[in-house]
Amino acid sequence: MTLKHVLSGATLTLAAALPAAAQDVTFDEPIRFVTPYPPGGSHSLHAGIITTAAEPHFGQSLISVIRAGGGGAVGATEVANSPADGTVLLFGDPTINSLRPQVEELAYGTDSFVPVARINYSPAIFVARSDAPFATMEEMVAYAEGNPGDLVYSSDNLNGWTYTIFELLKARTGAEMTGVEYGGGGPAIARLLGGETMAYAGDISVVGEHIASGDLVALCVTDTARIEALPDVLTCPEAGYDVVFQFWRGVLAPAGTPDEVVAALSDGFETLMADEGFLRLIGRIGSSIQFADHEAFAELLSAEIDAMGAVAELVGATQ
Amino acid sequence: MLADLASGFAALLNPMVIGFAFIGLLGGIIVGGLPGLTATMAVAVLAPFTFTMAPLVGLPFLLGVYKGAIYAGSIPAILINTPGTAAAAATAADGNAMARSGKARLALEISLYASVIADLIATMVLIAVAAPLATIAVSVGSAEFTLLYAIALTMVAAVSGDDMLKGLIATTAGILVAVVGLDPMSGAQRFTFGTTALLGGISLIPLLIGMFALSEILIRAEDALSTRPAATVKDMPKGTSISLGGLRRLMPTILRSTGIGTALGSLPGLGAEIACWVSYGVAKRMSKSPDRFGKGAPEGVAAAEAGNNAVCPAALIPMTVFGIPGDTITAVLLGAFMAQGLMPGPLMFSRDAETIYALFAFLIVSNVMLLFLGLWAVRHMQHIVSIPNALLYPSVAAFCFAGAYAVNNATFDIAIMLAGGLLGYLLRKTHLPIAPFVIGILLAPGLENALRQTLTVSRGSLSAFVDKPSALALLLVLLAILAVFTVRGLRPASSPPSQNQQRGTEK
């Protein structure tokens, strides 16, 4: 059972509950858009572009607030405890919104937020050094099985996205591999290029250049469809491994935010996502938009939360 | 390459480019000069505004802010013993001692010249050997990082003053403070007492603002109550400018620190905050009269400032060549590059050569601009020391609160700042040196991470530290340093312990 199956299987969890009456909602004060990670990552980059272009679509400015700490838990907790009136929003992702609350003891839960809008998502790409003793997914798993624990791979953060992808692969194949958490995509890829580790799974914005330059070999894409930029690279299911996990970026409000406010915010993001200037900037950072409004996002998220619960059990990481 | 660079200079001959770069530098100097407003914050806040500018306008603007802020952190460090940025903490000791003996202008000028010279040399290195240097930097593994952190930690000895034991106590306290927060590998919560506010650890900048600035205010307030006002403007000798000969005598120190800053800066993860202490420590050790350090040695100012400014261009090396940011600020810059459609990485030099070389050319030009802006600023700012304390320190206190809050927009950070202020006050009163404490905080997380990563990769075997020639070489350096200390420590003291260098004892 992949995440995608779960996503298509689970329906109508929240969708029926939300009658949209967004027209009359106006915002009297600037909206704080909280990024729970340090400046410089892809999250804060997206947040910078969103808040730069947002004002005409909300009738109010969005202020980018960077609230890093605890791998996202500090910012998320703060938003969860903020007034539920739509003036404080969290720029969330699967790590802080569906995985970690289920496997760690945090001061917020998966139900502390209501989904407002999904901005986009991207799969990870499994990569190996070009001089590694394997060049396909199958060879990599075979190597790991033949040399238990010798395959050392880079990952970003405990219970983060790249971390979970490898946990998923290990759980599916039973192969033993050794992961090292380097605290971020930058050092993780640096140590891979330096030869300290052999493999990694990361966003195309992190690994793409090094695949193009020939330093890294792409093994498979953690999605059910291939990606445009690398049309020859198999999806992981195509390669025979049921590892599908997309990293989404989305906006969430504190639980209890009135439905009409959520709907109005969702509408604001929908028109923003069609803004030409906004799309041009998003294109420049090599990203794209896969908008989902608050209803669609709520469905996707609740299915993902269930799936992550299952993953956590599979990996044996439940509290 | 020279032709590329020449056309790069040509691309800069545009009033828009120079104008925005000028605004950026000036803004950076203001931000860096105000305690609590950090270079990272300024660049992060301003980056989105550049997304819609042309690349050659927006990026020089941001680079200007970055350089201006890193340089200007030394200004309040010298004038009021309050580093504007964490990277200027090592400048405060000697710089402020100089300012107090009426040599504020000299100290400010040394800081400026050291900064500009170091930055210029490191920029040349960036342009000339970025690619090979980045290749070396990327091949540096966790074992080497562990040893580099350990070697940097020995700098504690150089800044501990006369009492090594007190230095080690302060270092250990700093390490304990740094341990608070999430365990980087297992995710376990350490000393958070169940509060979310401590999950991210003790925020470094608010703590440092408290320890340096607030404790300075407390000490000053106490001075004002117990002693007569010290020298007024009229009593102070007129600020003299640095002489050519004076600068020449400082050149060995500046060049050595530039080398240290460039080498450390090009390694992803070791930032200006660490480079300034290492440069300072090495300068003291190489000095013929190390006991002048901490009491107004011009070499101390030159070493710290050359060390931290050389990091700026050097940190751009792994960023431009591999797209790997060395620290938070280059991570923000990386984002700004990407938003301009420039994807830093192995292919950027062939694909966007024109823009890249124009930016390199700008880095050189910006040094000339910084020099003139700085000289102008120094002329006026040396007078800050003559502002009556009753006016100056309350304003600084207001900035302490504003700055501590602004770092993370967190009220809790104000509490950290206040606690830091009390702690700093207690340390000064008990003559425990602050510098080792700060070094402990700065180095402990990096050391812990690198050590645990090394042991994970080697699966618990310590052989990782001797297997790789580069790691073995560093290990031998570390052992040699420790051996020298041991020998020196066992030798009976030849001179009676001189006065403690920490402020608070000097009246």
PDB file of N, CA, C and O in Angstrom, chain A residues 125-127 204 207-209 211-212 218-221 225-235:
ATOM      1  N   ILE A 125      14.443  12.326  -5.299  1.00  0.00           N
ATOM      2  CA  ILE A 125      15.152  11.476  -6.256  1.00  0.00           C
ATOM      3  C   ILE A 125      16.242  10.736  -5.488  1.00  0.00           C
ATOM      4  O   ILE A 125      17.075  11.356  -4.827  1.00  0.00           O
ATOM      5  N   PHE A 126      16.202   9.410  -5.562  1.00  0.00           N
ATOM      6  CA  PHE A 126      17.290   8.616  -4.991  1.00  0.00           C
ATOM      7  C   PHE A 126      18.521   8.817  -5.864  1.00  0.00           C
ATOM      8  O   PHE A 126      18.438   8.672  -7.091  1.00  0.00           O
ATOM      9  N   VAL A 127      19.643   9.164  -5.249  1.00  0.00           N
ATOM     10  CA  VAL A 127      20.869   9.327  -6.036  1.00  0.00           C
ATOM     11  C   VAL A 127      22.010   8.553  -5.374  1.00  0.00           C
ATOM     12  O   VAL A 127      21.992   8.304  -4.169  1.00  0.00           O
ATOM     13  N   ILE A 204      14.905  17.818  -6.304  1.00  0.00           N
ATOM     14  CA  ILE A 204      15.661  18.084  -7.534  1.00  0.00           C
ATOM     15  C   ILE A 204      16.460  19.378  -7.418  1.00  0.00           C
ATOM     16  O   ILE A 204      17.532  19.507  -8.003  1.00  0.00           O
ATOM     17  N   VAL A 207      19.704  18.051  -5.807  1.00  0.00           N
ATOM     18  CA  VAL A 207      20.531  17.045  -6.478  1.00  0.00           C
ATOM     19  C   VAL A 207      20.618  17.251  -7.994  1.00  0.00           C
ATOM     20  O   VAL A 207      21.515  16.705  -8.643  1.00  0.00           O
ATOM     21  N   GLY A 208      19.714  18.032  -8.574  1.00  0.00           N
ATOM     22  CA  GLY A 208      19.606  18.151 -10.034  1.00  0.00           C
ATOM     23  C   GLY A 208      20.908  18.527 -10.712  1.00  0.00           C
ATOM     24  O   GLY A 208      21.352  17.881 -11.675  1.00  0.00           O
ATOM     25  N   GLU A 209      21.550  19.587 -10.194  1.00  0.00           N
ATOM     26  CA  GLU A 209      22.792  20.069 -10.803  1.00  0.00           C
ATOM     27  C   GLU A 209      23.869  18.986 -10.815  1.00  0.00           C
ATOM     28  O   GLU A 209      24.643  18.885 -11.753  1.00  0.00           O
ATOM     29  N   ILE A 211      23.410  15.754 -10.777  1.00  0.00           N
ATOM     30  CA  ILE A 211      23.071  14.692 -11.738  1.00  0.00           C
ATOM     31  C   ILE A 211      23.498  15.153 -13.125  1.00  0.00           C
ATOM     32  O   ILE A 211      24.130  14.422 -13.886  1.00  0.00           O
ATOM     33  N   ALA A 212      23.192  16.436 -13.433  1.00  0.00           N
ATOM     34  CA  ALA A 212      23.540  16.972 -14.757  1.00  0.00           C
ATOM     35  C   ALA A 212      25.048  16.970 -14.969  1.00  0.00           C
ATOM     36  O   ALA A 212      25.522  16.722 -16.076  1.00  0.00           O
ATOM     37  N   ALA A 218      21.115   9.297 -10.887  1.00  0.00           N
ATOM     38  CA  ALA A 218      19.744   9.225 -10.391  1.00  0.00           C
ATOM     39  C   ALA A 218      19.269   7.785 -10.440  1.00  0.00           C
ATOM     40  O   ALA A 218      19.458   7.100 -11.441  1.00  0.00           O
ATOM     41  N   LEU A 219      18.681   7.304  -9.342  1.00  0.00           N
ATOM     42  CA  LEU A 219      18.255   5.902  -9.287  1.00  0.00           C
ATOM     43  C   LEU A 219      16.759   5.757  -9.528  1.00  0.00           C
ATOM     44  O   LEU A 219      16.334   4.981 -10.368  1.00  0.00           O
ATOM     45  N   CYS A 220      15.944   6.519  -8.776  1.00  0.00           N
ATOM     46  CA  CYS A 220      14.508   6.513  -9.052  1.00  0.00           C
ATOM     47  C   CYS A 220      13.840   7.688  -8.348  1.00  0.00           C
ATOM     48  O   CYS A 220      14.446   8.325  -7.485  1.00  0.00           O
ATOM     49  N   VAL A 221      12.614   7.962  -8.756  1.00  0.00           N
ATOM     50  CA  VAL A 221      11.860   9.112  -8.272  1.00  0.00           C
ATOM     51  C   VAL A 221      10.742   8.625  -7.356  1.00  0.00           C
ATOM     52  O   VAL A 221       9.999   7.709  -7.726  1.00  0.00           O
ATOM     53  N   ALA A 225       4.569   9.187 -10.974  1.00  0.00           N
ATOM     54  CA  ALA A 225       4.808   9.634 -12.347  1.00  0.00           C
ATOM     55  C   ALA A 225       6.240  10.139 -12.438  1.00  0.00           C
ATOM     56  O   ALA A 225       6.780  10.661 -11.467  1.00  0.00           O
ATOM     57  N   ARG A 226       6.861   9.974 -13.602  1.00  0.00           N
ATOM     58  CA  ARG A 226       8.224  10.486 -13.771  1.00  0.00           C
ATOM     59  C   ARG A 226       8.213  12.009 -13.780  1.00  0.00           C
ATOM     60  O   ARG A 226       7.170  12.622 -14.020  1.00  0.00           O
ATOM     61  N   ILE A 227       9.360  12.610 -13.530  1.00  0.00           N
ATOM     62  CA  ILE A 227       9.371  14.073 -13.537  1.00  0.00           C
ATOM     63  C   ILE A 227       9.924  14.591 -14.853  1.00  0.00           C
ATOM     64  O   ILE A 227      10.787  13.981 -15.477  1.00  0.00           O
ATOM     65  N   GLU A 228       9.389  15.746 -15.251  1.00  0.00           N
ATOM     66  CA  GLU A 228       9.692  16.327 -16.557  1.00  0.00           C
ATOM     67  C   GLU A 228      11.181  16.533 -16.777  1.00  0.00           C
ATOM     68  O   GLU A 228      11.710  16.259 -17.854  1.00  0.00           O
ATOM     69  N   ALA A 229      11.852  17.044 -15.752  1.00  0.00           N
ATOM     70  CA  ALA A 229      13.256  17.411 -15.925  1.00  0.00           C
ATOM     71  C   ALA A 229      14.143  16.186 -16.158  1.00  0.00           C
ATOM     72  O   ALA A 229      15.200  16.295 -16.765  1.00  0.00           O
ATOM     73  N   LEU A 230      13.710  15.018 -15.662  1.00  0.00           N
ATOM     74  CA  LEU A 230      14.513  13.794 -15.807  1.00  0.00           C
ATOM     75  C   LEU A 230      13.629  12.682 -16.370  1.00  0.00           C
ATOM     76  O   LEU A 230      13.293  11.726 -15.676  1.00  0.00           O
ATOM     77  N   PRO A 231      13.268  12.789 -17.649  1.00  0.00           N
ATOM     78  CA  PRO A 231      12.267  11.851 -18.200  1.00  0.00           C
ATOM     79  C   PRO A 231      12.755  10.407 -18.253  1.00  0.00           C
ATOM     80  O   PRO A 231      11.934   9.488 -18.319  1.00  0.00           O
ATOM     81  N   ASP A 232      14.076  10.180 -18.222  1.00  0.00           N
ATOM     82  CA  ASP A 232      14.576   8.817 -18.325  1.00  0.00           C
ATOM     83  C   ASP A 232      14.672   8.101 -16.983  1.00  0.00           C
ATOM     84  O   ASP A 232      14.922   6.906 -16.936  1.00  0.00           O
ATOM     85  N   VAL A 233      14.510   8.859 -15.905  1.00  0.00           N
ATOM     86  CA  VAL A 233      14.661   8.239 -14.596  1.00  0.00           C
ATOM     87  C   VAL A 233      13.340   7.568 -14.199  1.00  0.00           C
ATOM     88  O   VAL A 233      12.284   8.192 -14.235  1.00  0.00           O
ATOM     89  N   LEU A 234      13.437   6.291 -13.825  1.00  0.00           N
ATOM     90  CA  LEU A 234      12.247   5.514 -13.464  1.00  0.00           C
ATOM     91  C   LEU A 234      11.609   6.049 -12.194  1.00  0.00           C
ATOM     92  O   LEU A 234      12.287   6.656 -11.348  1.00  0.00           O
ATOM     93  N   THR A 235      10.320   5.812 -12.040  1.00  0.00           N
ATOM     94  CA  THR A 235       9.718   6.020 -10.725  1.00  0.00           C
ATOM     95  C   THR A 235      10.117   4.827  -9.872  1.00  0.00           C
ATOM     96  O   THR A 235      10.461   3.762 -10.401  1.00  0.00           O
TER      97      THR A 235
END
